[in-house]
Coordinates of C-alpha atoms in Angstrom, one line a residue:
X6 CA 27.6 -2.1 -24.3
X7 CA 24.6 0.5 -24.6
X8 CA 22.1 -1.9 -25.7
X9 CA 23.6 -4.6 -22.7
X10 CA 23.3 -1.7 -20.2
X11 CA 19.5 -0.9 -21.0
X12 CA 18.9 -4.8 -20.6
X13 CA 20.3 -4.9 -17.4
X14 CA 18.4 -1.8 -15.9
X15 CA 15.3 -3.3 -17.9
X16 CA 16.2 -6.0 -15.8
X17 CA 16.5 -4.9 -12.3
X18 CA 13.5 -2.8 -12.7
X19 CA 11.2 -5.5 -13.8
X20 CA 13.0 -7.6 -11.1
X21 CA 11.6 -4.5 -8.5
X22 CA 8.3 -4.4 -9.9
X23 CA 7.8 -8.3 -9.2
X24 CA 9.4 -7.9 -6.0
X25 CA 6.5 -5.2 -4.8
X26 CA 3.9 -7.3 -5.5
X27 CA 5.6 -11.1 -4.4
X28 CA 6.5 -9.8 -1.2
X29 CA 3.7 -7.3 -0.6
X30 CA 1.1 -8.7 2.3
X31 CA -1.6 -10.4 0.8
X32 CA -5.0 -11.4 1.8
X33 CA -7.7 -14.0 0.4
X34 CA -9.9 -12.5 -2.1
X35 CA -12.5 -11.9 -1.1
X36 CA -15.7 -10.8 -2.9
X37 CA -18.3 -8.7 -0.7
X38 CA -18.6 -7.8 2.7
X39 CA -20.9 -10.0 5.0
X40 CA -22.5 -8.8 8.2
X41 CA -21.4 -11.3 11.3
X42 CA -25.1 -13.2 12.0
X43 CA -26.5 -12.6 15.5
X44 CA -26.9 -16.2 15.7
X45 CA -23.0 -17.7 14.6
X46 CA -21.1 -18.8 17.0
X47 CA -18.0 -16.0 17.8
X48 CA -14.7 -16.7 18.9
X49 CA -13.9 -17.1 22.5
X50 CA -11.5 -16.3 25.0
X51 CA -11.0 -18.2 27.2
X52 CA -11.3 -16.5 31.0
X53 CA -8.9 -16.0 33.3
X54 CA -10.1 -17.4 37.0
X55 CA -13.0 -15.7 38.5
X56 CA -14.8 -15.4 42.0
X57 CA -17.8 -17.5 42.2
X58 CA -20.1 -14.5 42.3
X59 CA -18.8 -13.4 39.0
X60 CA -19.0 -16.8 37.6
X61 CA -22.7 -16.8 38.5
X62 CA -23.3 -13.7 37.2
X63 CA -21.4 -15.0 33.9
X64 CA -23.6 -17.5 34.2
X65 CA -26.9 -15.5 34.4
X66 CA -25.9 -13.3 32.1
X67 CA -25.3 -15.9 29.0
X68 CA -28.8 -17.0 29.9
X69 CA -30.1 -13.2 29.4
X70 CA -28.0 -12.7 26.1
X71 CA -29.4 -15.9 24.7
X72 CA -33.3 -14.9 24.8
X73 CA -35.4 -13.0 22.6
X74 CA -35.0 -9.2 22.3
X75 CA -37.7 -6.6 20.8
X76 CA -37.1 -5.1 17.7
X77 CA -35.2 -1.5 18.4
X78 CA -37.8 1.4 17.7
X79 CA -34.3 4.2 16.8
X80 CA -33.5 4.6 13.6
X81 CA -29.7 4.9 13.0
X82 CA -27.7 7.8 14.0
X83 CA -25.1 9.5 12.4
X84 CA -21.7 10.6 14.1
X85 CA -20.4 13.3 12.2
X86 CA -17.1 15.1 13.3
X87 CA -16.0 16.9 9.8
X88 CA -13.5 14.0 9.8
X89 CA -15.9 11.1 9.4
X90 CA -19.0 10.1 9.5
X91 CA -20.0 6.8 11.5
X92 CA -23.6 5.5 11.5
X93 CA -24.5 3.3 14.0
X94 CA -27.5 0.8 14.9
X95 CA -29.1 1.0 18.0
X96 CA -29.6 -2.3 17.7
X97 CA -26.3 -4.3 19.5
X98 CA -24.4 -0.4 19.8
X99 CA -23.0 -2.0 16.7
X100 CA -21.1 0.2 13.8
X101 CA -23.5 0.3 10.6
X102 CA -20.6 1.9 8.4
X103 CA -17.9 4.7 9.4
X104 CA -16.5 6.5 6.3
X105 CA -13.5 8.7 5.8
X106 CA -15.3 12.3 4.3
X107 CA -11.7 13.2 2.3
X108 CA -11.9 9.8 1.1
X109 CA -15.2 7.9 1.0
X110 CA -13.7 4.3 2.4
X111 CA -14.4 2.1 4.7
X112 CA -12.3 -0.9 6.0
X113 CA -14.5 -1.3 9.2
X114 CA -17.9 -3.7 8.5
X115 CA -21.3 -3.4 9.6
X116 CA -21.7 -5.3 13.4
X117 CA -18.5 -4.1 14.8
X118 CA -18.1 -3.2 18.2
X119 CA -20.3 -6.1 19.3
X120 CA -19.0 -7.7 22.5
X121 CA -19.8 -11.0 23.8
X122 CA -20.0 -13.9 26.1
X123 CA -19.2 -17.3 25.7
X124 CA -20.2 -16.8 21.7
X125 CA -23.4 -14.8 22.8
X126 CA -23.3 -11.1 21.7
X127 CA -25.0 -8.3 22.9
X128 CA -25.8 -7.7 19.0
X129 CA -29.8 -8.3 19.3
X130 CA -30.0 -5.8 22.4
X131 CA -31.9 -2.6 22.1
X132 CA -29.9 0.1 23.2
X133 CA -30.5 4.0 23.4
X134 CA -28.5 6.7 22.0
X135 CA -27.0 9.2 24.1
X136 CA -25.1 12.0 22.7
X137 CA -21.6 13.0 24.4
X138 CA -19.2 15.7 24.2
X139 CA -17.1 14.0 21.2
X140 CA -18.7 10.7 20.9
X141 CA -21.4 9.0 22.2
X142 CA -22.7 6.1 24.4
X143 CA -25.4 3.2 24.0
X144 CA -26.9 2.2 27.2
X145 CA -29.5 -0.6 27.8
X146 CA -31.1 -0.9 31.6
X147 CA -34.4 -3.1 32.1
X148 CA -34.2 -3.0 35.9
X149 CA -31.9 -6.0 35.9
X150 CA -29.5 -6.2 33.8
X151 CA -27.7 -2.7 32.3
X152 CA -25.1 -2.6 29.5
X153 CA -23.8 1.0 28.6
X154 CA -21.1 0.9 25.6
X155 CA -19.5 4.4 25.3
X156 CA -17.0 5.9 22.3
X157 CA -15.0 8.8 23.0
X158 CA -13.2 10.6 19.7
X159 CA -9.5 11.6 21.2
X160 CA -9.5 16.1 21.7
X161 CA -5.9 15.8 19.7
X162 CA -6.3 13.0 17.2
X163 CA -9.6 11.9 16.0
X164 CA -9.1 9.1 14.6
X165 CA -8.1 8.0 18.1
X166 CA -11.1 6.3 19.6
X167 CA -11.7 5.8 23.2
X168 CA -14.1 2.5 24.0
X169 CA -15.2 1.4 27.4
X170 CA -18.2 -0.7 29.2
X171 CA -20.0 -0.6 31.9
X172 CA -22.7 -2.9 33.2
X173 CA -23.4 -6.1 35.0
X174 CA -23.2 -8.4 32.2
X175 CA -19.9 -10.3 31.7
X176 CA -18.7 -9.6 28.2
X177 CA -14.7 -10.8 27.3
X178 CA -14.8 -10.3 23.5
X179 CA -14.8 -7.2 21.6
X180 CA -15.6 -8.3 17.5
X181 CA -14.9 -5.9 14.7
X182 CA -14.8 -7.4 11.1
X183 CA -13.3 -5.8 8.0
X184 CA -15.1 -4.8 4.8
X185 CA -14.0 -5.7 1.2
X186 CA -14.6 -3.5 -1.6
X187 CA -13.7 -3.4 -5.2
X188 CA -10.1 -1.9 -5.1
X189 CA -8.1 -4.4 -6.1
X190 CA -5.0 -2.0 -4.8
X191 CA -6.6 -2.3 -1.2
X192 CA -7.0 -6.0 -1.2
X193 CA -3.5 -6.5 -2.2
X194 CA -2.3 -5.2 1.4
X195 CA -5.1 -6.6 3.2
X196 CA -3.5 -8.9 5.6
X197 CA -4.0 -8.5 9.2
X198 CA -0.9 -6.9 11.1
X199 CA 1.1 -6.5 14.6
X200 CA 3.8 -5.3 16.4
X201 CA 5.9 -6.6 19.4
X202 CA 9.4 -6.6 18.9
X203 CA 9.0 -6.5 15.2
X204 CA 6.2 -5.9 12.2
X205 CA 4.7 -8.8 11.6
X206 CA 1.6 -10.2 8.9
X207 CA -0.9 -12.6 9.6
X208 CA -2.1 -15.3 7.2
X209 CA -5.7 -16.1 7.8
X210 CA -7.4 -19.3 6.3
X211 CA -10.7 -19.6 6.1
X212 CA -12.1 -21.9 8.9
X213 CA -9.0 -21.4 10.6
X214 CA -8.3 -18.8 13.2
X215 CA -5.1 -17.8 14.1
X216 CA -3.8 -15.7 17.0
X217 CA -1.4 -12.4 17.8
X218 CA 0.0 -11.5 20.6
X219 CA 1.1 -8.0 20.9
X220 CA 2.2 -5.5 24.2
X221 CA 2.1 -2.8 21.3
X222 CA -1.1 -2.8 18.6
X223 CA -2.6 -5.0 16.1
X224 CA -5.0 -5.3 14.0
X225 CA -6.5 -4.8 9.8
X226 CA -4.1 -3.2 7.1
X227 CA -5.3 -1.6 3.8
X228 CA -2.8 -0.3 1.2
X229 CA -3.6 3.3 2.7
X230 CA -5.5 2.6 6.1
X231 CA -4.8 0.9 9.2
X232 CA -7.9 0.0 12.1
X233 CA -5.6 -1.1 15.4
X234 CA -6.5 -1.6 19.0
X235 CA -3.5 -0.2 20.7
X236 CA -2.1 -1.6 23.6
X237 CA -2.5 0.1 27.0
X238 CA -2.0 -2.0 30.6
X239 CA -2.5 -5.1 29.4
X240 CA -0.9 -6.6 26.1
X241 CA -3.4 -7.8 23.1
X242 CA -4.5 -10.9 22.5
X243 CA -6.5 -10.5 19.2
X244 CA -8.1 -13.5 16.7
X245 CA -7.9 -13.4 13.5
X246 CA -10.7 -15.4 11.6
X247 CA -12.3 -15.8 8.3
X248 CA -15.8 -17.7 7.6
X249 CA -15.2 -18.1 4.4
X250 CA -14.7 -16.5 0.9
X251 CA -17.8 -14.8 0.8
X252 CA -17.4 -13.3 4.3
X253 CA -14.5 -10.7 5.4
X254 CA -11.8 -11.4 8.0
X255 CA -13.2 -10.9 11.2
X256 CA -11.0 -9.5 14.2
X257 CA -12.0 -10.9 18.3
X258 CA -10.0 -8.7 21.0
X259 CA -9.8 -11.0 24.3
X260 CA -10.7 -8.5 26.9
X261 CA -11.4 -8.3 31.1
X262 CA -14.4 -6.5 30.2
X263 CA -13.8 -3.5 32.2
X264 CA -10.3 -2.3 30.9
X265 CA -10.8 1.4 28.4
X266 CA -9.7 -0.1 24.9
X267 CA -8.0 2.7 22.4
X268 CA -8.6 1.7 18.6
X269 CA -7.3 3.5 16.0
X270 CA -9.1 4.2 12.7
X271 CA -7.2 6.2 10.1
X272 CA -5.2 7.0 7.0
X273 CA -1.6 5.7 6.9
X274 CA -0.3 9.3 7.0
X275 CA 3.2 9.2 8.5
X276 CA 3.1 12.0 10.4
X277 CA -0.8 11.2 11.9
X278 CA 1.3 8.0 12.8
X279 CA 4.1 8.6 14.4
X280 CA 2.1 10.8 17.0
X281 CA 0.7 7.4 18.2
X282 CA 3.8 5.5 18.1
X283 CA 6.7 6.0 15.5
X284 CA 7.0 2.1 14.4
X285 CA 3.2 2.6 13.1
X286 CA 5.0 4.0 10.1
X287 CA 6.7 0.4 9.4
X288 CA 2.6 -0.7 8.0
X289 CA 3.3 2.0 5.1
X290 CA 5.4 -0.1 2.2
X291 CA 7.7 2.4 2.1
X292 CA 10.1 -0.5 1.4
X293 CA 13.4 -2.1 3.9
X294 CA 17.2 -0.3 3.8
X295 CA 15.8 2.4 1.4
X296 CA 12.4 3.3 4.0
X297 CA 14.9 6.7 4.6
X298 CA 15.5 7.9 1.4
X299 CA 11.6 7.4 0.8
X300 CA 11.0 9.4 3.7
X301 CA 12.7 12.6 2.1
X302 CA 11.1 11.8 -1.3
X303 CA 7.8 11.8 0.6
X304 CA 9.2 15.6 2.5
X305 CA 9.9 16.5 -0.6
X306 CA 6.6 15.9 -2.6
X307 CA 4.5 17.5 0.4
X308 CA 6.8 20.6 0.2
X309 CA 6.7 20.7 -3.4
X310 CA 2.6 20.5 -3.3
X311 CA 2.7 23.3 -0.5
X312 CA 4.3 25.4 -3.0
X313 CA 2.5 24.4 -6.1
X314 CA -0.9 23.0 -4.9
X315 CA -1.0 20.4 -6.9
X316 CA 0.8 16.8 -6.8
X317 CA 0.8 16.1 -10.2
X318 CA 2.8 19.6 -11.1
X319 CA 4.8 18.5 -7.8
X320 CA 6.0 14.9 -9.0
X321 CA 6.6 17.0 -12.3
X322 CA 9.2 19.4 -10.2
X323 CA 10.2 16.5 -8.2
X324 CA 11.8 14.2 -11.2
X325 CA 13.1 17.1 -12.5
X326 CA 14.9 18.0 -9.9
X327 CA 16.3 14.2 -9.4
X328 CA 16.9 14.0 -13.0
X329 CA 19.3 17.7 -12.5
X330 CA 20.7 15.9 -9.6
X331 CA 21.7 12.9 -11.5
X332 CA 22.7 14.5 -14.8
X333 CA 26.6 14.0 -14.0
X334 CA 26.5 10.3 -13.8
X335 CA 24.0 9.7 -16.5
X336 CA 26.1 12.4 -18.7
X337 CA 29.1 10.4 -18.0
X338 CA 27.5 7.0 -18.4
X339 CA 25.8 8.3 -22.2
X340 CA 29.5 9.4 -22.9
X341 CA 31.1 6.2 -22.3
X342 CA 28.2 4.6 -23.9
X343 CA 29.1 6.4 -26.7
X344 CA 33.0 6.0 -26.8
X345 CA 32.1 2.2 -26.6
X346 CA 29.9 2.1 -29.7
X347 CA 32.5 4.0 -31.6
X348 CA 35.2 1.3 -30.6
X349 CA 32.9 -1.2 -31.1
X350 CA 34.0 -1.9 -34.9
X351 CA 37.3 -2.8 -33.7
X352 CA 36.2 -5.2 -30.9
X353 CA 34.0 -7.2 -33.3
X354 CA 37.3 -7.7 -35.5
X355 CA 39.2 -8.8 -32.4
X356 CA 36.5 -11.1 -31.3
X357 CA 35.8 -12.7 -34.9
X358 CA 39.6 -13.2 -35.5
X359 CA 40.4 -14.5 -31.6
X360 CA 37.4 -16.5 -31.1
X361 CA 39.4 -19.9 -30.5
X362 CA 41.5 -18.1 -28.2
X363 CA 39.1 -16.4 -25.6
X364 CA 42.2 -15.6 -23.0
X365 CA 44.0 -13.9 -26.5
X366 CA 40.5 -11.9 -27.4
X367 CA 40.1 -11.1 -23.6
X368 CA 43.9 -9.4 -23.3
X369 CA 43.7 -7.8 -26.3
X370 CA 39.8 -6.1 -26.3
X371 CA 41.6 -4.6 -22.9
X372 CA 44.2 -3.5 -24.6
X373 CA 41.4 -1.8 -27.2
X374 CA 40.0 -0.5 -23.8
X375 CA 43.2 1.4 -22.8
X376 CA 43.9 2.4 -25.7
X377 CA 41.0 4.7 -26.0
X378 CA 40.5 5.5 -22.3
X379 CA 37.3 3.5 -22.4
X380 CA 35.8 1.8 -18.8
X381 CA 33.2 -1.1 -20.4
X382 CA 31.9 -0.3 -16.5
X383 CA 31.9 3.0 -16.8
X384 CA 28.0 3.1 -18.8
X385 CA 26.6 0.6 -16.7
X386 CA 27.8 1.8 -13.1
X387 CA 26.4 5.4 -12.7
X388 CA 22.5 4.1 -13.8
X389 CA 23.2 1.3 -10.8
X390 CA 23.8 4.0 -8.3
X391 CA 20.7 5.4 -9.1
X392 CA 18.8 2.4 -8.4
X393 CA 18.0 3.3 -4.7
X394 CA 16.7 6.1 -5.4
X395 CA 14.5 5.1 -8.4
X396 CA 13.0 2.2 -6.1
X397 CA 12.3 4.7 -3.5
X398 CA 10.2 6.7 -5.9
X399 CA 8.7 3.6 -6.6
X400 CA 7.4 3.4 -3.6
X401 CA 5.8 6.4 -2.8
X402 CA 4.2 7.1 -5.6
X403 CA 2.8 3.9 -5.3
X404 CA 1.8 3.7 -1.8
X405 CA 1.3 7.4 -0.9
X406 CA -2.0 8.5 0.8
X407 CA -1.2 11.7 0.0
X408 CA -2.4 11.0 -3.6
X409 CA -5.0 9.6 -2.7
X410 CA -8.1 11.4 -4.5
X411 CA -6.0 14.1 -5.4
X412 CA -6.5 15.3 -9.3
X413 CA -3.8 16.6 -12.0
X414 CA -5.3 17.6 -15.0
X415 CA -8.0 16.7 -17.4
X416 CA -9.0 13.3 -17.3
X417 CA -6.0 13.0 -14.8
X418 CA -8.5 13.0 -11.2
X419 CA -6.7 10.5 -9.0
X420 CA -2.9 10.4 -9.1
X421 CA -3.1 6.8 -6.7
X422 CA -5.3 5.1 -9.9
X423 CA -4.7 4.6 -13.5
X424 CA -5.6 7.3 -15.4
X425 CA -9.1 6.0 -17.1
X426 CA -10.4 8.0 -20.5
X427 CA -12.6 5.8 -21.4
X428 CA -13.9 2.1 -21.3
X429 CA -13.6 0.2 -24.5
X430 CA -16.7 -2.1 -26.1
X431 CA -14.2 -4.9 -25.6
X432 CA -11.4 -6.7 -23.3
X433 CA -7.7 -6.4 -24.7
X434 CA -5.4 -9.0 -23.8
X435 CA -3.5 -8.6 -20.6
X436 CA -5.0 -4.8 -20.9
X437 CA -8.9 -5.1 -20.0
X438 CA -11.2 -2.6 -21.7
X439 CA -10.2 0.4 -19.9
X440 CA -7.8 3.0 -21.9
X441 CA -5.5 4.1 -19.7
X442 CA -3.6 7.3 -21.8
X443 CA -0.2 7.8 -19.6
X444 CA 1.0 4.3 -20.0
X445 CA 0.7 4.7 -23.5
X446 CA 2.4 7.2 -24.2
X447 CA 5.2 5.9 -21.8
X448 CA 5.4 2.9 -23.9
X449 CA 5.9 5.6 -26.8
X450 CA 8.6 7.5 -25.3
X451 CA 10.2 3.8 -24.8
X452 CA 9.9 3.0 -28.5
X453 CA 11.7 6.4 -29.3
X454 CA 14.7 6.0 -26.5
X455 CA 15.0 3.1 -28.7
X456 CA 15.1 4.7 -32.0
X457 CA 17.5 6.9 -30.6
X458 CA 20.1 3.9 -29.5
X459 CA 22.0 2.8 -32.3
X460 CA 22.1 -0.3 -32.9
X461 CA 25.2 -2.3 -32.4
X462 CA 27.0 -4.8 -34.5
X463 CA 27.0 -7.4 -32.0
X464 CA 23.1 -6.9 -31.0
X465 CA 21.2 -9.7 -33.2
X466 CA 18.4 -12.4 -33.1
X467 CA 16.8 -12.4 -29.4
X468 CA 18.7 -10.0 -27.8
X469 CA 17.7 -7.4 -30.4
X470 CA 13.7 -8.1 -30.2
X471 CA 14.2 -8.4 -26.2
X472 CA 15.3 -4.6 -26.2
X473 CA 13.6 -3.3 -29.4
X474 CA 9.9 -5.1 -28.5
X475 CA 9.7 -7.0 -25.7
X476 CA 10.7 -4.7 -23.4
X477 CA 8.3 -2.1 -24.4
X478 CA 5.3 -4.2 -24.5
X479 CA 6.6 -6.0 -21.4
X480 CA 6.6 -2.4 -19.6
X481 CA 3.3 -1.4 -20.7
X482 CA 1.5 -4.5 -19.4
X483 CA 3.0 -3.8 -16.1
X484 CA 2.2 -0.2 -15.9
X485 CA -1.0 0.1 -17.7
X486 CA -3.2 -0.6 -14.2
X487 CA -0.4 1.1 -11.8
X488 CA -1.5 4.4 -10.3
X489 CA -1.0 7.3 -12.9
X490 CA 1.2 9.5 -10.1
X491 CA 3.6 6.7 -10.6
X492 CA 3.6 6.4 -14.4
X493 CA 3.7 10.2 -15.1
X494 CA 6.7 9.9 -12.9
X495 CA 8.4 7.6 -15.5
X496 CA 6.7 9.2 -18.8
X497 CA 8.6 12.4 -17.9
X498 CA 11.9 10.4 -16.9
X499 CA 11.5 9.2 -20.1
X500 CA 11.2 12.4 -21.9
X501 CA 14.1 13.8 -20.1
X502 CA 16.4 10.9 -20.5
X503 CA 15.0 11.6 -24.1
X504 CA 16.3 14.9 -24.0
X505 CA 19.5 14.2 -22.6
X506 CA 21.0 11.7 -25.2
X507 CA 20.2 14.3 -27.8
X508 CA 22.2 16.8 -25.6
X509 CA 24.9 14.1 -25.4
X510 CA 25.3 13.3 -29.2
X511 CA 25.4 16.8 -29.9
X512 CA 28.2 17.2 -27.4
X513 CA 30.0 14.6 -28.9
X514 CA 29.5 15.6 -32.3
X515 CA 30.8 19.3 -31.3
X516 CA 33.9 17.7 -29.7
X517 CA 34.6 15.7 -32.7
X518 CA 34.9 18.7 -35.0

């Protein structure tokens, strides 16, 4: 019964594992960023009915976007806030690259913040900087035609920025594109995102753009950052596009041109969030019907790493304290683990002498059961109960901003990647060349949980290699590139559980005389 309990929780948690990354958002892969060309045509929108002044001016306008600009004579300028640090290009107002200081990333590609015109953008214009009490503005007047694009950072969140235009050109597209990088993690959640009545995913294909409409916010999702326009008077009308594999998805806002846009630009930290609007949280894989009992895990670890300033010592304290606060039910399940091994002698001879008669073997292995005040439930039940909680501390471990960067010990420097020692002179199968320690020596602690579970009568041929090999091996292929918060999680549930059956056989031995 032992050895068909493991399975199934071997089972489950495999069956978990697959689950996070079938029905995790996924985007193309994609291999390196590409800066929109001045000269490609960009998505439009189409208008909504305009006076015939305006449609003149439209008009006049495409003409003056269309024509040859001099070279800008700025350099690029740095916005710096403590936060982040965004350099821009004079020439087009564009964003050259805006990167997180606490975390050195960028989702957001050179050439956003372009607007345009019937597929001409302002991207070739030469602007001039203007510093502004927190933010800036580009402005562009020839006599004729003037174009000022401002950004204002938000006084209580600032990674709440605050775009508007002024200007006598007629601009209804705002374009910001996403960059790729080399985090595999990050691409895995990479698909564009919205929300109306519900969280919804977008699938783009290249060469064909699709379209989300949203009263609420939309726009691109990292594993651990989010770059939205939020919705204020108007609802969103945002495309979705990709060029093609070599290029990243690029995002077009349908716009009036004169409306103040709000675009959010930040790490998915729940509580930076839910300050902007509480179903932001939902773009955190926190998972479905467990999201709540993640949310106190996540309470937990930040208190824990308040205390203890450090989140590898607090996951330590925190599986501790979950393993204390399951000990009854995994005591009791060890226990009736154990009372069914030492029946199992007796079962075997029912099931060898009844075999013919499976109703006669059935009635009388109860009967066995009774007898010895044994539940073949009663190992296998309180492990299920725990499963909630164990896929909740899947999740955040695994998803967690909050570990982001942060170090544990020795080679140990970023608990939301594998833990790295060194890179081997050669590839292992299903491994790769890097030697990741912590899933080793979880695979160990498997091995000797197994060496610790006698092995039953009735436990032969595939069964036996499925729990005494496969499962191991199976477990550190899945583990060995998951993010080492995560996997010193399990190592240490390991050791525990480890712990504990010796605790139980002693128990039982002591009771026995």
């Amino acid at each position: 019964m032992e050895k068909r309990t493991m399975l199934v929780l071997f089972v489950t948690l495999i069956l978990l594992v697959l689950f996070q990354y079938l029905y995790t958002p996924r985007q193309v892969q994609e291999e390196a960023p590409q800066e929109p060309s001045t000269e490609e045509t960009l998505p439009v929108r189409e208008p909504e009915p305009r006076q015939a002044a305006e449609k003149e001016s439209r008009k006049e306008g495409g003409d003056f976007l269309g024509k040859e600009f001099p070279q800008s004579v700025s350099e690029p300028v740095t916005y710096d806030n403590d936060i982040f640090a965004l350099t821009l290009s004079p020439q087009g107002g564009t964003v050259e690259r805006w990167v997180f200081d606490a975390y050195d990333v960028s989702i957001i590609a050179p050439g956003s913040f372009a607007l345009s015109s019937e597929g001409k953008s302002d991207s070739r214009i030469p602007y001039t900087y203007e510093p502004l009490d927190n933010g800036f503005a580009f402005v562009y007047d020839d006599g004729q035609w003037k174009s000022k694009k401002t950004f204002l950072f938000d006084n209580e969140n600032p990674y709440l920025l605050h775009f508007q235009w002024e200007g006598n050109i007629y601009f209804d597209t705002v374009h910001v594109q996403k960059e790729l990088d080399d985090d595999v993690a990050e691409k895995a959640y990479g698909r564009p995102l919205y929300y109306g009545d519900k969280l919804r995913y977008v699938k783009v294909k290249e060469g064909a753009p699709e379209t989300a409409l949203t009263n609420r916010w939309g726009g691109f999702n990292t594993k651990y950052f989010l770059g939205i326009f939020l919705a204020d008077e108007r609802p969103l009308s945002l495309v979705f596009s990709q060029k093609d594999a070599q290029s990243g998805i690029a995002m077009a806002l349908g716009w009036d041109g004169r409306s103040p846009l709000q675009f959010f630009y930040g790490p998915k930290e729940s509580d930076l969030l839910s300050r902007i609007d509480p179903e932001l949280e939902k773009s955190i894989q926190f998972g479905g019907i467990i999201r709540p009992i993640s949310m106190v895990f996540l309470w937990a670890l930040k208190g824990l790493y308040g205390w203890l300033g450090n989140y590898g010592l607090a996951i330590i304290v925190l599986t501790i304290i979950v393993k204390l606060l399951f000990f009854p039910l995994t005591h009791k399940s060890y226990i009736s683990m154990a009372k069914m091994q030492k029946i199992q002698p007796e079962v075997q001879k029912i099931q060898k002498k009844y075999k013919d008669n499976p109703q006669e073997m059935n009635k009388r292995v109860m009967e066995v059961y009774q007898k010895n005040k044994v539940n073949p439930m009663g190992g296998c039940l309180p492990l299920l109960l725990q499963f909630p909680v164990l896929w909740a501390l899947f999740r955040v471990f695994s998803n967690a901003i909050e570990l982001k960067g942060e170090p544990f010990v020795l080679w140990i420097r970023d608990l939301s990647i594998p833990d790295t020692l060194f890179k081997l002179p050669f590839g292992l199968p299903f491994l790769g060349e890097n030697f990741n320690v912590l899933p080793i020596l979880m695979f160990a602690s498997m091995i000797w949980m197994q060496k610790l579970t006698p092995a039953q009568g009735n436990v032969q041929g595939a069964n036996k290699f499925m729990m005494q090999v496969f499962m191991p091996v199976f477990m550190l292929i899945i583990f060995y590139s998951m993010p080492s918060g995560l996997v010193l999680y399990f190592l240490l549930s390991n050791a525990i559980s480890i712990g504990q059956q010796q605790y139980t056989r002693k128990h039982l031995k002591a009771q026995e005389g």
